[in-house]
mmCIF file of C-alpha atoms in Angstrom:
data_model
loop_
_atom_site.group_PDB
_atom_site.id
_atom_site.type_symbol
_atom_site.label_atom_id
_atom_site.label_comp_id
_atom_site.label_asym_id
_atom_site.label_seq_id
_atom_site.Cartn_x
_atom_site.Cartn_y
_atom_site.Cartn_z
ATOM 1 C CA UNK A 1368 122.863 77.517 33.175
ATOM 2 C CA UNK A 1369 122.194 73.827 33.726
ATOM 3 C CA UNK A 1370 120.542 72.236 30.715
ATOM 4 C CA UNK A 1371 117.969 69.659 31.763
ATOM 5 C CA UNK A 1372 115.234 67.666 30.132
ATOM 6 C CA UNK A 1373 112.047 66.294 31.618
ATOM 7 C CA UNK A 1374 110.780 62.758 31.102
ATOM 8 C CA UNK A 1375 107.050 62.930 31.687
ATOM 9 C CA UNK A 1376 105.268 59.837 32.946
ATOM 10 C CA UNK A 1377 101.612 59.699 33.857
ATOM 11 C CA UNK A 1378 102.351 59.632 37.590
ATOM 12 C CA UNK A 1379 105.974 60.742 37.925
ATOM 13 C CA UNK A 1380 108.508 63.012 36.234
ATOM 14 C CA UNK A 1381 112.273 62.748 35.880
ATOM 15 C CA UNK A 1382 114.456 65.852 35.678
ATOM 16 C CA UNK A 1383 117.831 64.959 34.146
ATOM 17 C CA UNK A 1384 120.909 67.017 33.432
ATOM 18 C CA UNK A 1385 122.216 66.766 29.887
ATOM 19 C CA UNK A 1386 125.773 67.786 30.761
ATOM 20 C CA UNK A 1387 126.228 65.929 34.057
ATOM 21 C CA UNK A 1388 125.349 62.280 33.426
ATOM 22 C CA UNK A 1389 123.600 60.555 36.276
ATOM 23 C CA UNK A 1390 122.311 63.734 37.890
ATOM 24 C CA UNK A 1391 118.657 62.738 37.507
ATOM 25 C CA UNK A 1392 115.915 62.849 40.103
ATOM 26 C CA UNK A 1393 112.296 61.748 40.201
ATOM 27 C CA UNK A 1394 109.210 63.365 41.704
ATOM 28 C CA UNK A 1395 105.454 63.567 41.272
ATOM 29 C CA UNK A 1396 105.394 66.600 38.966
ATOM 30 C CA UNK A 1397 107.659 68.827 36.877
ATOM 31 C CA UNK A 1398 108.430 71.507 39.445
ATOM 32 C CA UNK A 1399 108.989 68.995 42.227
ATOM 33 C CA UNK A 1400 111.388 67.011 40.013
ATOM 34 C CA UNK A 1401 113.420 70.134 39.213
ATOM 35 C CA UNK A 1402 113.552 71.086 42.895
ATOM 36 C CA UNK A 1403 114.615 67.579 43.890
ATOM 37 C CA UNK A 1404 117.350 67.653 41.265
ATOM 38 C CA UNK A 1405 118.671 70.865 42.828
ATOM 39 C CA UNK A 1406 118.450 69.334 46.317
ATOM 40 C CA UNK A 1407 120.797 66.557 45.221
ATOM 41 C CA UNK A 1408 123.447 68.894 43.793
ATOM 42 C CA UNK A 1409 125.655 68.613 46.929
ATOM 43 C CA UNK A 1410 125.616 64.823 46.713
ATOM 44 C CA UNK A 1411 126.380 64.867 42.999
ATOM 45 C CA UNK A 1412 129.246 67.283 43.652
ATOM 46 C CA UNK A 1413 131.029 64.439 45.467
ATOM 47 C CA UNK A 1414 130.986 62.445 42.211
ATOM 48 C CA UNK A 1415 132.204 65.401 40.169
ATOM 49 C CA UNK A 1416 135.022 66.210 42.579
ATOM 50 C CA UNK A 1417 136.179 62.598 42.564
ATOM 51 C CA UNK A 1418 136.296 62.908 38.754
ATOM 52 C CA UNK A 1419 138.405 66.077 39.069
ATOM 53 C CA UNK A 1420 135.682 68.322 37.650
ATOM 54 C CA UNK A 1421 134.450 71.624 39.017
ATOM 55 C CA UNK A 1422 130.730 71.343 39.664
ATOM 56 C CA UNK A 1423 129.060 74.725 39.978
ATOM 57 C CA UNK A 1424 125.653 74.289 38.334
ATOM 58 C CA UNK A 1425 123.652 77.320 37.374
ATOM 59 C CA UNK A 1426 119.892 77.703 37.294
ATOM 60 C CA UNK A 1427 118.189 74.718 35.640
ATOM 61 C CA UNK A 1428 116.760 75.429 32.208
ATOM 62 C CA UNK A 1429 114.406 72.913 30.590
ATOM 63 C CA UNK A 1430 115.558 72.527 26.988
ATOM 64 C CA UNK A 1431 113.581 69.412 26.042
ATOM 65 C CA UNK A 1432 110.794 67.116 27.116
ATOM 66 C CA UNK A 1433 110.223 63.473 26.305
ATOM 67 C CA UNK A 1434 107.107 61.400 26.868
ATOM 68 C CA UNK A 1435 107.692 58.711 29.455
ATOM 69 C CA UNK A 1436 105.791 55.536 30.162
ATOM 70 C CA UNK A 1437 105.425 52.725 32.649
ATOM 71 C CA UNK A 1438 109.175 52.539 33.316
ATOM 72 C CA UNK A 1439 109.249 56.256 34.112
ATOM 73 C CA UNK A 1440 106.502 55.762 36.678
ATOM 74 C CA UNK A 1441 108.369 52.715 38.002
ATOM 75 C CA UNK A 1442 111.392 54.933 38.659
ATOM 76 C CA UNK A 1443 113.771 54.515 35.702
ATOM 77 C CA UNK A 1444 114.817 57.284 33.238
ATOM 78 C CA UNK A 1445 113.958 55.069 30.293
ATOM 79 C CA UNK A 1446 113.227 57.180 27.222
ATOM 80 C CA UNK A 1447 115.950 58.520 24.918
ATOM 81 C CA UNK A 1448 115.651 62.269 24.163
ATOM 82 C CA UNK A 1449 116.341 63.487 20.635
ATOM 83 C CA UNK A 1450 119.282 65.522 21.949
ATOM 84 C CA UNK A 1451 121.124 62.268 22.613
ATOM 85 C CA UNK A 1452 121.224 61.653 18.864
ATOM 86 C CA UNK A 1453 123.420 64.674 18.265
ATOM 87 C CA UNK A 1454 127.129 64.099 17.470
ATOM 88 C CA UNK A 1455 129.763 64.771 20.133
ATOM 89 C CA UNK A 1456 133.558 64.862 20.202
ATOM 90 C CA UNK A 1457 136.049 62.712 22.068
ATOM 91 C CA UNK A 1458 136.674 65.366 24.725
ATOM 92 C CA UNK A 1459 132.995 65.348 25.691
ATOM 93 C CA UNK A 1460 132.904 61.570 25.786
ATOM 94 C CA UNK A 1461 136.024 61.282 27.921
ATOM 95 C CA UNK A 1462 134.806 63.931 30.359
ATOM 96 C CA UNK A 1463 131.584 62.013 30.935
ATOM 97 C CA UNK A 1464 133.409 58.703 31.310
ATOM 98 C CA UNK A 1465 135.489 60.232 34.116
ATOM 99 C CA UNK A 1466 132.191 60.693 35.944
ATOM 100 C CA UNK A 1467 131.256 57.089 35.278
ATOM 101 C CA UNK A 1468 134.616 55.913 36.654
ATOM 102 C CA UNK A 1469 134.184 58.130 39.709
ATOM 103 C CA UNK A 1470 130.730 56.688 40.354
ATOM 104 C CA UNK A 1471 132.121 53.155 40.113
ATOM 105 C CA UNK A 1472 134.929 53.965 42.545
ATOM 106 C CA UNK A 1473 132.655 55.546 45.132
ATOM 107 C CA UNK A 1474 130.073 52.777 44.847
ATOM 108 C CA UNK A 1475 132.753 50.140 45.447
ATOM 109 C CA UNK A 1476 134.189 52.059 48.399
ATOM 110 C CA UNK A 1477 130.826 52.529 50.080
ATOM 111 C CA UNK A 1478 129.782 48.930 49.436
ATOM 112 C CA UNK A 1479 133.057 47.674 50.918
ATOM 113 C CA UNK A 1480 132.310 49.183 54.341
ATOM 114 C CA UNK A 1481 128.506 49.008 54.455
ATOM 115 C CA UNK A 1482 126.784 46.348 56.571
ATOM 116 C CA UNK A 1483 125.223 43.383 54.785
ATOM 117 C CA UNK A 1484 121.832 44.031 56.334
ATOM 118 C CA UNK A 1485 120.501 47.461 55.385
ATOM 119 C CA UNK A 1486 117.653 49.319 57.024
ATOM 120 C CA UNK A 1487 114.310 48.316 55.550
ATOM 121 C CA UNK A 1488 111.755 50.677 54.111
ATOM 122 C CA UNK A 1489 108.493 51.566 55.890
ATOM 123 C CA UNK A 1490 106.861 48.442 54.451
ATOM 124 C CA UNK A 1491 109.827 46.194 55.078
ATOM 125 C CA UNK A 1492 111.137 46.346 51.526
ATOM 126 C CA UNK A 1493 114.600 46.826 50.079
ATOM 127 C CA UNK A 1494 117.478 44.576 49.048
ATOM 128 C CA UNK A 1495 120.379 43.835 51.331
ATOM 129 C CA UNK A 1496 123.897 44.830 50.305
ATOM 130 C CA UNK A 1497 125.011 41.783 48.323
ATOM 131 C CA UNK A 1498 121.826 41.777 46.261
ATOM 132 C CA UNK A 1499 122.258 45.475 45.441
ATOM 133 C CA UNK A 1500 125.860 44.931 44.350
ATOM 134 C CA UNK A 1501 124.892 41.980 42.142
ATOM 135 C CA UNK A 1502 121.954 43.919 40.719
ATOM 136 C CA UNK A 1503 124.206 46.823 39.729
ATOM 137 C CA UNK A 1504 126.738 44.501 38.085
ATOM 138 C CA UNK A 1505 124.114 42.451 36.238
ATOM 139 C CA UNK A 1506 122.396 45.602 35.022
ATOM 140 C CA UNK A 1507 125.706 46.987 33.746
ATOM 141 C CA UNK A 1508 126.235 43.821 31.733
ATOM 142 C CA UNK A 1509 122.783 44.267 30.162
ATOM 143 C CA UNK A 1510 123.404 47.972 29.528
ATOM 144 C CA UNK A 1511 126.787 47.191 27.954
ATOM 145 C CA UNK A 1512 125.096 45.064 25.308
ATOM 146 C CA UNK A 1513 123.112 48.141 24.276
ATOM 147 C CA UNK A 1514 126.375 49.701 23.048
ATOM 148 C CA UNK A 1515 127.879 46.537 21.582
ATOM 149 C CA UNK A 1516 129.931 45.378 24.583
ATOM 150 C CA UNK A 1517 129.122 41.720 25.212
ATOM 151 C CA UNK A 1518 130.392 39.712 28.170
ATOM 152 C CA UNK A 1519 129.447 36.407 29.683
ATOM 153 C CA UNK A 1520 127.925 36.394 33.187
ATOM 154 C CA UNK A 1521 130.277 38.085 35.655
ATOM 155 C CA UNK A 1522 131.689 35.457 37.990
ATOM 156 C CA UNK A 1523 134.561 37.392 39.538
ATOM 157 C CA UNK A 1524 135.844 40.883 40.221
ATOM 158 C CA UNK A 1525 138.255 40.396 37.308
ATOM 159 C CA UNK A 1526 135.322 39.683 34.979
ATOM 160 C CA UNK A 1527 133.596 42.843 36.139
ATOM 161 C CA UNK A 1528 136.683 45.004 35.769
ATOM 162 C CA UNK A 1529 137.317 43.665 32.260
ATOM 163 C CA UNK A 1530 133.775 44.540 31.236
ATOM 164 C CA UNK A 1531 133.969 48.001 32.796
ATOM 165 C CA UNK A 1532 137.279 48.708 31.068
ATOM 166 C CA UNK A 1533 135.878 47.783 27.659
ATOM 167 C CA UNK A 1534 132.678 49.692 28.321
ATOM 168 C CA UNK A 1535 134.599 52.820 29.351
ATOM 169 C CA UNK A 1536 136.780 52.596 26.264
ATOM 170 C CA UNK A 1537 133.802 52.290 23.907
ATOM 171 C CA UNK A 1538 131.954 55.165 25.592
ATOM 172 C CA UNK A 1539 135.052 57.401 25.429
ATOM 173 C CA UNK A 1540 134.950 57.609 21.642
ATOM 174 C CA UNK A 1541 133.566 60.464 19.557
ATOM 175 C CA UNK A 1542 130.230 59.636 17.955
ATOM 176 C CA UNK A 1543 127.940 60.791 15.191
ATOM 177 C CA UNK A 1544 124.791 59.365 13.609
ATOM 178 C CA UNK A 1545 123.550 56.995 12.369
ATOM 179 C CA UNK A 1546 122.780 54.997 15.477
ATOM 180 C CA UNK A 1547 123.999 51.425 15.024
ATOM 181 C CA UNK A 1548 123.526 50.127 18.576
ATOM 182 C CA UNK A 1549 120.558 49.870 20.903
ATOM 183 C CA UNK A 1550 121.399 53.063 22.782
ATOM 184 C CA UNK A 1551 123.222 56.228 21.707
ATOM 185 C CA UNK A 1552 126.387 56.648 23.820
ATOM 186 C CA UNK A 1553 125.177 59.856 25.493
ATOM 187 C CA UNK A 1554 122.121 58.086 26.838
ATOM 188 C CA UNK A 1555 124.174 55.024 27.810
ATOM 189 C CA UNK A 1556 126.579 57.119 29.887
ATOM 190 C CA UNK A 1557 123.704 58.927 31.615
ATOM 191 C CA UNK A 1558 121.813 55.721 32.359
ATOM 192 C CA UNK A 1559 124.914 53.928 33.636
ATOM 193 C CA UNK A 1560 125.996 56.736 35.960
ATOM 194 C CA UNK A 1561 122.441 57.261 37.185
ATOM 195 C CA UNK A 1562 122.020 53.599 38.054
ATOM 196 C CA UNK A 1563 125.321 53.386 39.935
ATOM 197 C CA UNK A 1564 124.829 56.531 41.996
ATOM 198 C CA UNK A 1565 121.134 55.873 42.607
ATOM 199 C CA UNK A 1566 122.114 52.648 44.371
ATOM 200 C CA UNK A 1567 125.179 54.306 45.937
ATOM 201 C CA UNK A 1568 122.878 56.833 47.563
ATOM 202 C CA UNK A 1569 120.459 54.066 48.512
ATOM 203 C CA UNK A 1570 123.209 52.244 50.405
ATOM 204 C CA UNK A 1571 124.326 55.473 52.082
ATOM 205 C CA UNK A 1572 120.755 56.258 53.162
ATOM 206 C CA UNK A 1573 119.964 52.741 54.412
ATOM 207 C CA UNK A 1574 123.196 51.678 56.105
#
């Protein structure tokens, strides 16, 4: 089976996999969110295969729900489920970090060949390529602070790679309560991978 949880906003719902970080999709209600998650399985498989992992998800099973809020309705999986406060071993952590590294690699590859000007939305909205890339990097720096990884503003590729290396190392460790950082590592890995691939797919869809 595929263990998922639902984050329930007032207007929108996220369906997120607990075992495949970043495989999270948003829709207007619970059933639509689960169906959209399944629709994106082929695209997520590209991430998993790059990480060297076999991705053959079974039927989704909702094992938890969490009450969302304004950020959920805005389009961000924002709330931390209780299951993310459970201990995990180093093997689990390292497996999930391979997915994070794969997402980084694919994002960088797609961004390197995408045009600067991306197709606009129906109302003329949407960032161009450079702004998306900077947004992803700046967000990662903010996310990193939630797990105790602090870096000055990223002014070069070397700065970014140094931060990513430290972040990957910290998130590859086994963990058990109590929580001593802003985010539990399980949630941090899921949020990081989700954010990278959400914008990866945005670039692919708008180029």
